Amino acid sequence: MPCRIAIDGPAGSGKTTVAKILANRLGIYYLDTGAMYRIIGLYLDEKGVENDSDIEKELSTIKLEFINGDFYLNGKRVGDEIRTPYAGICASKYAKKAIVRKFLTRIQQKISKNENIVVEGRDIGTVVIPDAEVKIFLVASTEERAKRRYKELLDKGVNVSYEEVLNEIILRDKQDTEREIAPLRQPDDAILIDSTKYTIEEVINKILEVVLERCKLKLQKE
Ligand SMILES: Nc1ncnc2c1ncn2[C@@H]1O[C@H](COP(=O)(O)OP(=O)(O)O)[C@@H](O)[C@H]1O
Ligand SMILES: Nc1ccn([C@@H]2O[C@H](COP(=O)(O)OP(=O)(O)O)[C@@H](O)[C@H]2O)c(=O)n1
């Protein structure tokens, strides 16, 4: 029986950080579905397509692969260009489109099928893997998330202001929770963790407690 761990939550709550460390410690796969929306969002934005038929045409030409933990778009490895606030806004804009969600959800379900895996995003516990063995809904205050993302981008040398980061997070929170299809919401059977006052290690330990109790997994690394 596989152990699929779904971690959903808003921007900057710590999903990627926690998911990567968990996957590493448990020796299992990890999938960042947000990166997939960022890749497709930027691509469609560059193509300047808006209506469904043009989007469908573009998606039919795209080859999105996930190889050894890296994404490749039409054979080219994807890098940090998808991590800018603008890429997040493009992702969130096209993530409202049913046709984009269908295209990416199919790939995500294929990757995670019958695997021991940590999958993070917005709709993992509600749509992508509704029968996940473990569902975590990871949140934090808006200010704390903006502060974290701002520091993260500065550390990466991205030239942004705190206001720009805060506004991007507020915009995406709104779009992600209010959209018609697959909105960001806490699954009824998810465990809520508010990381505002917890360190990364404390969040990881809380999740590990549940995982080791529910799944037949062992810690590969401390
Ligand atoms: N509990 C925490 N306390 C302090 N900083 C955190 C915490 N969780 C994550 N971070 C930091 O916040 C930034 C955003 O985290 P990330 O994992 O990218 O969030 P998400 O994937 O939910 O958008 C990263 O620099 C990360 O190191
Ligand atoms: N499973 C997912 C993952 C991301 N997304 C969209 O993609 C955007 C970027 O996701 P992300 O996880 O990279 O963003 P952060 O939480 O890392 O800031 C989100 O704001 C959502 O609009 C989604 O709709 N469904």
Coordinates of N, CA and C and ligand atoms in Angstrom, one line a residue:
M1 N 0.9 -1.2 0.0 CA 0.0 0.0 0.0 C 0.9 1.3 0.0
P2 N 0.7 2.1 -1.0 CA 1.6 3.3 -1.1 C 1.2 4.3 0.0
C3 N 2.2 5.3 0.3 CA 1.9 6.4 1.2 C 2.0 7.6 0.4
R4 N 0.8 8.2 0.2 CA 0.8 9.5 -0.5 C 0.4 10.6 0.4
I5 N 1.4 11.6 0.6 CA 1.2 12.7 1.5 C 0.9 13.9 0.8
A6 N -0.3 14.5 1.0 CA -0.7 15.7 0.3 C -0.5 16.9 1.2
I7 N 0.2 17.9 0.7 CA 0.4 19.1 1.5 C -0.1 20.3 0.7
D8 N -1.3 20.9 1.1 CA -1.8 22.0 0.5 C -1.8 23.3 1.4
G9 N -1.8 24.4 0.7 CA -1.8 25.7 1.5 C -1.5 26.8 0.7
P10 N -1.6 28.0 1.2 CA -1.4 29.3 0.4 C 0.1 29.5 0.3
A11 N 0.4 30.6 -0.5 CA 1.8 30.9 -0.9 C 2.6 31.2 0.4
G12 N 3.8 30.7 0.5 CA 4.7 31.1 1.6 C 4.4 30.4 2.9
S13 N 3.5 29.4 2.9 CA 3.2 28.7 4.2 C 4.3 27.7 4.6
G14 N 5.2 27.4 3.6 CA 6.3 26.4 3.9 C 6.1 25.1 3.2
K15 N 5.2 24.9 2.3 CA 4.9 23.6 1.7 C 6.2 23.0 1.0
T16 N 6.8 23.8 0.1 CA 8.0 23.3 -0.6 C 9.1 22.9 0.3
T17 N 9.4 23.7 1.2 CA 10.5 23.5 2.2 C 10.3 22.2 2.9
V18 N 9.1 22.1 3.5 CA 8.7 21.0 4.3 C 8.6 19.7 3.5
A19 N 8.0 19.8 2.3 CA 7.8 18.6 1.5 C 9.2 18.0 1.1
K20 N 10.1 18.9 0.7 CA 11.4 18.4 0.2 C 12.1 17.7 1.3
I21 N 12.1 18.3 2.5 CA 12.8 17.7 3.7 C 12.2 16.3 4.1
L22 N 10.9 16.3 4.1 CA 10.1 15.1 4.4 C 10.5 14.0 3.4
A23 N 10.4 14.3 2.1 CA 10.7 13.3 1.1 C 12.1 12.8 1.3
N24 N 13.0 13.7 1.6 CA 14.4 13.3 1.7 C 14.6 12.3 2.9
R25 N 14.0 12.7 4.1 CA 14.1 11.9 5.3 C 13.5 10.5 5.2
L26 N 12.4 10.5 4.4 CA 11.6 9.3 4.3 C 12.1 8.4 3.1
G27 N 13.0 9.0 2.3 CA 13.5 8.3 1.1 C 12.4 8.1 0.1
I28 N 11.5 9.1 -0.1 CA 10.4 8.9 -1.1 C 10.4 10.0 -2.1
Y29 N 9.5 9.9 -3.1 CA 9.5 11.0 -4.1 C 8.8 12.2 -3.6
Y30 N 9.0 13.3 -4.4 CA 8.5 14.6 -4.0 C 8.0 15.3 -5.3
L31 N 6.8 15.9 -5.3 CA 6.3 16.6 -6.5 C 5.8 18.0 -6.2
D32 N 6.4 19.0 -6.8 CA 6.0 20.4 -6.6 C 5.0 20.8 -7.7
T33 N 3.7 20.6 -7.5 CA 2.8 20.9 -8.5 C 2.7 22.4 -8.9
G34 N 3.1 23.3 -7.9 CA 3.1 24.7 -8.2 C 4.1 25.0 -9.3
A35 N 5.2 24.3 -9.3 CA 6.2 24.6 -10.4 C 5.6 24.3 -11.7
M36 N 4.7 23.3 -11.8 CA 4.1 23.0 -13.1 C 3.1 24.1 -13.5
Y37 N 2.4 24.7 -12.6 CA 1.5 25.8 -12.9 C 2.3 27.0 -13.3
R38 N 3.5 27.2 -12.7 CA 4.3 28.3 -13.0 C 4.9 28.2 -14.4
I39 N 5.3 26.9 -14.7 CA 5.9 26.7 -16.1 C 4.9 26.9 -17.2
I40 N 3.7 26.4 -17.0 CA 2.6 26.5 -18.0 C 2.1 28.0 -18.0
G41 N 2.0 28.6 -16.8 CA 1.5 30.0 -16.8 C 2.4 30.9 -17.5
L42 N 3.7 30.8 -17.3 CA 4.7 31.6 -18.0 C 4.7 31.4 -19.5
Y43 N 4.6 30.1 -19.8 CA 4.6 29.7 -21.3 C 3.4 30.3 -22.0
L44 N 2.2 30.2 -21.4 CA 1.0 30.7 -22.0 C 1.0 32.2 -22.0
D45 N 1.6 32.8 -21.0 CA 1.7 34.3 -21.0 C 2.6 34.8 -22.1
E46 N 3.7 34.1 -22.3 CA 4.7 34.5 -23.4 C 4.0 34.3 -24.7
K47 N 3.1 33.3 -24.9 CA 2.4 33.1 -26.1 C 1.3 34.1 -26.3
G48 N 0.9 34.8 -25.2 CA -0.2 35.8 -25.2 C -1.5 35.2 -25.5
V49 N -1.8 33.9 -25.1 CA -3.1 33.3 -25.4 C -4.0 33.5 -24.2
E50 N -5.3 33.7 -24.5 CA -6.3 34.0 -23.5 C -7.5 33.0 -23.5
N51 N -8.0 32.8 -24.8 CA -9.2 31.9 -24.8 C -8.9 30.4 -24.9
D52 N -9.9 29.7 -24.5 CA -9.7 28.2 -24.3 C -9.1 27.5 -25.5
S53 N -9.6 27.9 -26.7 CA -9.2 27.1 -27.9 C -7.7 27.4 -28.2
D54 N -7.3 28.7 -28.0 CA -5.9 29.0 -28.2 C -5.0 28.3 -27.2
I55 N -5.5 28.3 -25.9 CA -4.8 27.6 -24.8 C -4.7 26.1 -25.2
E56 N -5.8 25.5 -25.6 CA -5.8 24.1 -26.0 C -4.8 23.8 -27.1
K57 N -4.7 24.7 -28.0 CA -3.8 24.5 -29.2 C -2.3 24.5 -28.6
E58 N -2.0 25.5 -27.7 CA -0.7 25.5 -27.2 C -0.4 24.3 -26.3
L59 N -1.3 23.9 -25.5 CA -1.0 22.7 -24.6 C -0.8 21.5 -25.4
S60 N -1.4 21.4 -26.6 CA -1.2 20.2 -27.4 C 0.2 20.1 -28.0
T61 N 0.9 21.2 -27.9 CA 2.3 21.2 -28.5 C 3.3 21.0 -27.4
I62 N 2.9 21.1 -26.1 CA 3.8 21.1 -25.0 C 4.2 19.7 -24.6
K63 N 5.5 19.6 -24.3 CA 6.0 18.4 -23.7 C 6.6 18.7 -22.3
L64 N 5.9 18.3 -21.3 CA 6.3 18.7 -19.9 C 6.7 17.3 -19.2
E65 N 8.0 17.3 -18.9 CA 8.5 16.0 -18.3 C 9.1 16.3 -16.9
F66 N 9.1 15.2 -16.1 CA 9.7 15.3 -14.7 C 10.7 14.2 -14.6
I67 N 12.0 14.6 -14.7 CA 13.0 13.6 -14.8 C 14.0 13.8 -13.6
N68 N 14.2 12.8 -12.8 CA 15.1 12.9 -11.6 C 14.9 14.2 -10.8
G69 N 13.7 14.6 -10.6 CA 13.4 15.7 -9.7 C 13.4 17.1 -10.4
D70 N 13.7 17.1 -11.7 CA 13.7 18.3 -12.5 C 12.6 18.3 -13.6
F71 N 12.1 19.5 -13.8 CA 11.1 19.6 -14.9 C 11.8 20.0 -16.2
Y72 N 11.3 19.5 -17.3 CA 11.8 19.8 -18.6 C 10.6 20.2 -19.5
L73 N 10.7 21.4 -20.1 CA 9.7 21.9 -21.0 C 10.2 21.8 -22.4
N74 N 9.5 21.0 -23.2 CA 10.0 20.8 -24.6 C 11.5 20.5 -24.6
G75 N 11.9 19.6 -23.7 CA 13.3 19.1 -23.7 C 14.3 20.0 -23.0
K76 N 13.9 21.2 -22.6 CA 14.8 22.2 -21.9 C 14.5 22.2 -20.4
R77 N 15.6 22.0 -19.6 CA 15.4 22.0 -18.2 C 14.9 23.3 -17.6
V78 N 14.0 23.3 -16.7 CA 13.4 24.5 -16.2 C 14.2 25.0 -14.9
G79 N 14.5 26.3 -14.8 CA 15.3 26.7 -13.7 C 14.6 27.7 -12.9
D80 N 15.3 28.6 -12.2 CA 14.7 29.5 -11.3 C 13.9 30.6 -11.9
E81 N 13.9 30.7 -13.2 CA 13.1 31.7 -13.9 C 11.6 31.6 -13.5
I82 N 11.2 30.4 -13.0 CA 9.7 30.3 -12.7 C 9.5 30.7 -11.2
R83 N 10.5 31.2 -10.5 CA 10.3 31.5 -9.1 C 10.0 33.0 -8.8
T84 N 9.9 33.8 -9.9 CA 9.7 35.2 -9.7 C 8.2 35.5 -9.3
P85 N 7.9 36.6 -8.6 CA 6.5 36.9 -8.3 C 5.6 37.0 -9.6
Y86 N 6.2 37.5 -10.7 CA 5.5 37.5 -12.0 C 5.0 36.1 -12.4
A87 N 5.9 35.2 -12.3 CA 5.6 33.8 -12.7 C 4.5 33.3 -11.8
G88 N 4.5 33.6 -10.5 CA 3.4 33.2 -9.6 C 2.1 33.8 -10.1
I89 N 2.1 35.0 -10.5 CA 0.9 35.7 -11.0 C 0.4 35.0 -12.3
C90 N 1.3 34.7 -13.2 CA 0.9 34.0 -14.4 C 0.3 32.6 -14.1
A91 N 1.0 31.9 -13.1 CA 0.5 30.6 -12.7 C -0.9 30.7 -12.2
S92 N -1.2 31.7 -11.3 CA -2.5 31.8 -10.7 C -3.5 32.2 -11.7
K93 N -3.1 33.0 -12.7 CA -4.1 33.5 -13.7 C -4.6 32.3 -14.6
Y94 N -3.6 31.5 -15.1 CA -4.0 30.4 -15.9 C -4.5 29.1 -15.1
A95 N -4.2 29.1 -13.8 CA -4.7 28.0 -12.9 C -6.2 28.0 -12.8
K96 N -6.8 29.2 -13.2 CA -8.3 29.3 -13.1 C -9.0 28.5 -14.3
K97 N -8.2 28.2 -15.3 CA -8.7 27.6 -16.5 C -8.8 26.1 -16.3
A98 N -10.1 25.6 -16.6 CA -10.3 24.1 -16.4 C -9.4 23.3 -17.3
I99 N -9.2 23.9 -18.5 CA -8.4 23.1 -19.5 C -6.9 23.0 -19.0
V100 N -6.4 24.0 -18.3 CA -5.0 23.9 -17.8 C -5.0 22.9 -16.6
R101 N -6.0 23.0 -15.8 CA -6.0 22.1 -14.6 C -6.2 20.6 -15.1
K102 N -7.0 20.4 -16.1 CA -7.1 19.0 -16.6 C -5.8 18.5 -17.1
F103 N -5.1 19.3 -17.9 CA -3.8 18.9 -18.5 C -2.8 18.6 -17.4
L104 N -2.7 19.4 -16.4 CA -1.7 19.2 -15.3 C -2.1 18.1 -14.3
T105 N -3.4 18.1 -14.0 CA -3.8 17.1 -13.0 C -3.6 15.7 -13.5
R106 N -3.8 15.5 -14.8 CA -3.6 14.2 -15.4 C -2.1 13.7 -15.2
I107 N -1.2 14.7 -15.5 CA 0.2 14.4 -15.3 C 0.6 14.1 -13.9
Q108 N 0.0 14.9 -13.0 CA 0.3 14.8 -11.5 C -0.2 13.4 -11.0
Q109 N -1.4 13.0 -11.5 CA -2.0 11.7 -11.0 C -1.1 10.6 -11.6
K110 N -0.6 10.7 -12.8 CA 0.2 9.7 -13.4 C 1.5 9.5 -12.6
I111 N 2.1 10.7 -12.2 CA 3.4 10.6 -11.5 C 3.2 10.0 -10.1
S112 N 2.1 10.4 -9.5 CA 1.9 10.0 -8.0 C 1.2 8.6 -7.9
K113 N 0.7 8.0 -9.0 CA -0.1 6.8 -8.9 C 0.8 5.7 -8.2
N114 N 0.2 5.1 -7.1 CA 0.8 3.9 -6.4 C 2.2 4.2 -6.0
E115 N 2.6 5.5 -5.7 CA 3.9 5.8 -5.3 C 3.9 6.2 -3.8
N116 N 5.0 6.0 -3.1 CA 5.3 6.7 -1.8 C 5.8 8.1 -2.2
I117 N 5.0 9.1 -1.9 CA 5.3 10.4 -2.5 C 4.8 11.5 -1.7
V118 N 5.5 12.7 -1.6 CA 4.9 13.9 -1.0 C 4.6 14.8 -2.2
V119 N 3.3 15.2 -2.2 CA 2.9 16.1 -3.3 C 2.3 17.4 -2.7
E120 N 2.8 18.5 -3.2 CA 2.4 19.8 -2.6 C 1.7 20.7 -3.6
G121 N 0.8 21.5 -3.1 CA 0.1 22.4 -4.1 C -1.1 23.1 -3.4
R122 N -2.2 23.1 -4.2 CA -3.4 23.8 -3.7 C -4.6 22.9 -3.6
D123 N -4.6 21.8 -4.5 CA -5.8 21.0 -4.6 C -5.4 19.5 -4.6
I124 N -4.3 19.2 -3.9 CA -3.8 17.8 -3.9 C -4.8 16.9 -3.1
G125 N -5.1 17.4 -1.9 CA -6.0 16.6 -1.0 C -7.5 16.6 -1.4
T126 N -7.8 17.6 -2.3 CA -9.2 17.7 -2.8 C -9.5 17.1 -4.1
V127 N -8.5 17.2 -5.0 CA -8.7 16.8 -6.4 C -7.7 15.8 -6.9
V128 N -6.4 16.1 -6.8 CA -5.4 15.3 -7.4 C -5.3 13.9 -6.7
I129 N -5.2 13.9 -5.4 CA -5.2 12.6 -4.7 C -6.2 12.6 -3.5
P130 N -7.5 12.6 -3.8 CA -8.5 12.8 -2.7 C -8.5 11.6 -1.7
D131 N -7.8 10.5 -2.1 CA -7.7 9.4 -1.1 C -6.3 9.3 -0.6
A132 N -5.6 10.4 -0.5 CA -4.3 10.4 0.1 C -4.3 9.8 1.5
E133 N -3.2 9.1 1.8 CA -3.2 8.5 3.2 C -3.0 9.6 4.3
V134 N -2.3 10.7 3.9 CA -2.1 11.8 4.8 C -2.3 13.1 4.1
K135 N -3.2 13.9 4.7 CA -3.5 15.2 4.1 C -3.1 16.3 5.2
I136 N -2.3 17.2 4.7 CA -1.9 18.3 5.6 C -2.3 19.6 5.0
F137 N -2.9 20.5 5.7 CA -3.3 21.8 5.2 C -2.4 22.8 6.0
L138 N -1.4 23.4 5.3 CA -0.3 24.2 6.0 C -0.6 25.7 5.7
V139 N -0.8 26.4 6.8 CA -1.1 27.8 6.7 C -0.1 28.6 7.5
A140 N -0.2 30.0 7.4 CA 0.6 30.9 8.2 C -0.1 32.3 8.0
S141 N 0.2 33.2 8.9 CA -0.4 34.6 8.7 C 0.1 35.2 7.4
T142 N -0.7 36.1 6.8 CA -0.3 36.7 5.5 C 1.0 37.5 5.7
E143 N 1.2 38.2 6.8 CA 2.4 39.0 7.0 C 3.6 38.0 7.1
E144 N 3.4 37.0 7.9 CA 4.6 36.0 8.1 C 4.9 35.4 6.7
R145 N 3.9 35.0 5.9 CA 4.2 34.4 4.6 C 4.9 35.4 3.7
A146 N 4.5 36.7 3.7 CA 5.1 37.7 2.8 C 6.6 37.9 3.3
K147 N 6.7 38.0 4.6 CA 8.1 38.2 5.2 C 9.0 37.1 4.8
R148 N 8.5 35.8 4.8 CA 9.3 34.7 4.5 C 9.7 34.7 3.0
R149 N 8.7 34.9 2.1 CA 8.9 34.9 0.7 C 9.8 36.1 0.3
Y150 N 9.7 37.2 0.9 CA 10.5 38.4 0.6 C 12.0 38.0 0.9
K151 N 12.2 37.4 2.1 CA 13.6 37.1 2.5 C 14.1 36.0 1.5
E152 N 13.3 35.1 1.2 CA 13.7 34.0 0.2 C 14.1 34.6 -1.1
L153 N 13.3 35.5 -1.6 CA 13.7 36.1 -2.9 C 14.9 37.0 -2.8
L154 N 15.1 37.7 -1.7 CA 16.3 38.6 -1.6 C 17.5 37.7 -1.5
D155 N 17.4 36.6 -0.8 CA 18.5 35.6 -0.7 C 18.9 35.0 -2.0
K156 N 17.9 35.0 -2.9 CA 18.2 34.5 -4.3 C 18.6 35.6 -5.2
G157 N 18.7 36.8 -4.7 CA 19.2 37.9 -5.5 C 18.1 38.5 -6.4
V158 N 16.8 38.1 -6.1 CA 15.7 38.7 -6.9 C 15.4 40.1 -6.4
N159 N 15.3 41.1 -7.3 CA 15.1 42.5 -6.9 C 13.6 42.8 -6.7
V160 N 13.1 42.6 -5.5 CA 11.7 42.9 -5.2 C 11.6 43.8 -4.0
S161 N 10.4 44.4 -3.9 CA 10.1 45.1 -2.6 C 9.2 44.3 -1.8
Y162 N 9.2 44.5 -0.4 CA 8.3 43.8 0.4 C 6.8 44.0 0.0
E163 N 6.5 45.2 -0.4 CA 5.1 45.5 -0.8 C 4.7 44.7 -2.0
E164 N 5.7 44.6 -3.0 CA 5.4 43.8 -4.2 C 5.1 42.4 -3.8
V165 N 5.9 41.8 -2.9 CA 5.7 40.4 -2.5 C 4.4 40.3 -1.8
L166 N 4.1 41.2 -0.8 CA 2.8 41.1 -0.1 C 1.6 41.2 -1.0
N167 N 1.7 42.1 -2.0 CA 0.5 42.3 -2.9 C 0.4 41.1 -3.8
E168 N 1.5 40.5 -4.2 CA 1.4 39.3 -5.0 C 0.8 38.1 -4.2
I169 N 1.1 38.0 -3.0 CA 0.6 36.9 -2.1 C -0.9 37.1 -1.9
I170 N -1.3 38.4 -1.6 CA -2.7 38.7 -1.4 C -3.5 38.4 -2.6
L171 N -3.0 38.8 -3.8 CA -3.7 38.6 -5.1 C -3.9 37.1 -5.3
R172 N -2.8 36.4 -5.1 CA -2.9 34.9 -5.4 C -3.8 34.2 -4.4
D173 N -3.7 34.6 -3.1 CA -4.6 34.0 -2.1 C -6.0 34.2 -2.6
K174 N -6.3 35.4 -3.0 CA -7.7 35.7 -3.4 C -8.1 34.8 -4.7
Q175 N -7.3 34.9 -5.7 CA -7.6 34.1 -6.9 C -7.7 32.6 -6.6
D176 N -6.8 32.1 -5.8 CA -6.7 30.7 -5.5 C -7.9 30.2 -4.7
T177 N -8.4 31.0 -3.8 CA -9.5 30.6 -3.0 C -10.9 30.8 -3.6
E178 N -10.9 31.9 -4.5 CA -12.2 32.2 -5.0 C -12.5 31.6 -6.4
R179 N -11.6 31.0 -7.0 CA -11.8 30.4 -8.4 C -12.9 29.3 -8.3
E180 N -13.5 29.2 -9.4 CA -14.6 28.2 -9.6 C -14.1 26.8 -9.4
I181 N -13.0 26.5 -10.2 CA -12.5 25.1 -10.2 C -11.3 24.9 -9.3
A182 N -11.4 23.8 -8.5 CA -10.4 23.3 -7.6 C -9.8 24.5 -6.8
P183 N -10.7 25.2 -6.1 CA -10.2 26.3 -5.2 C -9.4 25.8 -4.1
L184 N -8.5 26.6 -3.6 CA -7.7 26.3 -2.4 C -8.7 26.2 -1.2
R185 N -8.8 25.0 -0.6 CA -9.6 24.9 0.6 C -9.2 23.7 1.4
Q186 N -9.4 23.8 2.7 CA -8.9 22.7 3.6 C -9.8 21.5 3.4
P187 N -9.3 20.3 3.0 CA -10.1 19.1 2.9 C -10.6 18.7 4.3
D188 N -11.8 18.2 4.3 CA -12.4 17.8 5.6 C -11.5 16.9 6.5
D189 N -10.8 16.0 5.8 CA -10.0 15.0 6.5 C -8.5 15.4 6.5
A190 N -8.2 16.7 6.4 CA -6.9 17.2 6.4 C -6.5 17.6 7.9
I191 N -5.3 17.5 8.2 CA -4.8 18.1 9.5 C -4.3 19.5 9.3
L192 N -4.8 20.4 10.0 CA -4.4 21.8 9.9 C -3.2 22.1 10.7
I193 N -2.2 22.7 10.1 CA -1.0 23.1 10.8 C -0.8 24.6 10.5
D194 N -0.8 25.4 11.5 CA -0.5 26.9 11.4 C 1.0 27.1 11.7
S195 N 1.8 27.3 10.7 CA 3.3 27.4 10.9 C 3.8 28.8 11.4
T196 N 2.8 29.7 11.6 CA 3.2 31.1 11.9 C 4.3 31.1 13.0
K197 N 4.0 30.4 14.1 CA 4.9 30.4 15.2 C 5.8 29.2 15.4
Y198 N 5.8 28.4 14.4 CA 6.6 27.1 14.4 C 7.8 27.3 13.5
T199 N 8.9 26.6 14.0 CA 10.1 26.5 13.1 C 9.8 25.4 12.0
I200 N 10.7 25.4 11.0 CA 10.5 24.4 10.0 C 10.6 23.0 10.6
E201 N 11.6 22.8 11.5 CA 11.8 21.5 12.2 C 10.5 21.1 13.0
E202 N 9.9 22.0 13.6 CA 8.7 21.7 14.4 C 7.6 21.3 13.5
V203 N 7.5 22.0 12.4 CA 6.4 21.6 11.4 C 6.7 20.2 10.9
I204 N 7.9 19.9 10.5 CA 8.3 18.6 10.0 C 8.0 17.5 11.0
N205 N 8.3 17.8 12.3 CA 8.1 16.7 13.3 C 6.6 16.5 13.5
K206 N 5.8 17.5 13.4 CA 4.3 17.3 13.5 C 3.8 16.4 12.4
I207 N 4.3 16.6 11.2 CA 3.8 15.8 10.0 C 4.4 14.4 10.1
L208 N 5.7 14.3 10.5 CA 6.3 13.0 10.6 C 5.5 12.1 11.6
E209 N 5.1 12.7 12.7 CA 4.3 11.9 13.7 C 3.1 11.2 13.0
V210 N 2.4 12.0 12.2 CA 1.2 11.4 11.5 C 1.6 10.4 10.5
V211 N 2.6 10.7 9.7 CA 3.0 9.8 8.6 C 3.5 8.5 9.2
L212 N 4.4 8.5 10.2 CA 4.9 7.2 10.7 C 3.9 6.4 11.4
E213 N 2.8 7.1 11.9 CA 1.7 6.3 12.5 C 0.8 5.7 11.4
R214 N 0.6 6.4 10.3 CA -0.4 5.9 9.3 C 0.3 5.1 8.2
C215 N 1.5 5.4 7.9 CA 2.2 4.7 6.8 C 3.3 3.7 7.2
K216 N 3.5 2.7 6.4 CA 4.6 1.8 6.8 C 5.9 2.3 6.2
L217 N 6.3 3.5 6.6 CA 7.5 4.1 6.2 C 8.5 4.2 7.3
K218 N 9.8 4.2 7.1 CA 10.8 4.4 8.1 C 11.6 5.6 7.8
L219 N 12.1 6.2 8.8 CA 13.0 7.4 8.6 C 14.3 6.8 8.0
Q220 N 14.7 7.4 6.8 CA 16.0 6.9 6.2 C 17.1 7.8 6.8
K221 N 16.7 9.0 7.1 CA 17.8 10.0 7.7 C 17.1 10.8 8.8
E222 N 17.9 11.1 9.8 CA 17.3 11.9 10.9 C 17.1 13.4 10.4
Ligands
LIG1 N1 8.0 27.5 9.7 C1 8.8 28.3 9.0 N2 9.5 29.3 9.7 C2 10.3 30.2 9.1 N3 10.5 30.2 7.7 C3 9.9 29.2 7.0 C4 9.0 28.3 7.6 N4 8.6 27.5 6.6 C5 9.1 27.9 5.4 N5 10.0 29.0 5.7 C6 10.7 29.7 4.7 O1 9.7 30.5 4.0 C7 10.1 30.6 2.6 C8 8.9 30.1 1.8 O2 8.7 28.7 2.0 P1 8.2 27.7 0.9 O3 8.4 26.4 1.4 O4 8.7 28.2 -0.4 O5 6.6 28.0 1.0 P2 5.4 27.6 -0.1 O6 6.0 26.4 -0.8 O7 4.3 27.2 0.8 O8 5.1 28.7 -0.9 C9 11.3 29.7 2.4 O9 12.5 30.6 2.4 C10 11.4 28.9 3.6 O10 12.7 28.6 4.0
LIG2 N1 -1.8 22.3 -7.2 C1 -1.7 23.6 -7.5 C2 -0.4 24.2 -7.4 C3 -0.3 25.6 -7.7 N2 -1.4 26.2 -8.3 C4 -1.3 27.6 -8.7 O1 0.0 28.0 -9.0 C5 0.4 29.1 -8.2 C6 1.9 29.0 -7.8 O2 1.9 27.8 -6.9 P1 3.2 27.7 -6.0 O3 3.0 26.5 -5.1 O4 4.4 27.6 -6.9 O5 3.3 29.0 -5.2 P2 3.9 29.2 -3.8 O6 2.9 28.6 -2.8 O7 5.2 28.4 -3.8 O8 4.1 30.7 -3.7 C7 -0.6 29.1 -7.1 O9 -0.8 30.5 -6.6 C8 -1.9 28.6 -7.7 O10 -2.6 29.6 -8.4 C9 -2.6 25.6 -8.4 O11 -3.6 26.2 -8.8 N3 -2.7 24.3 -8.0

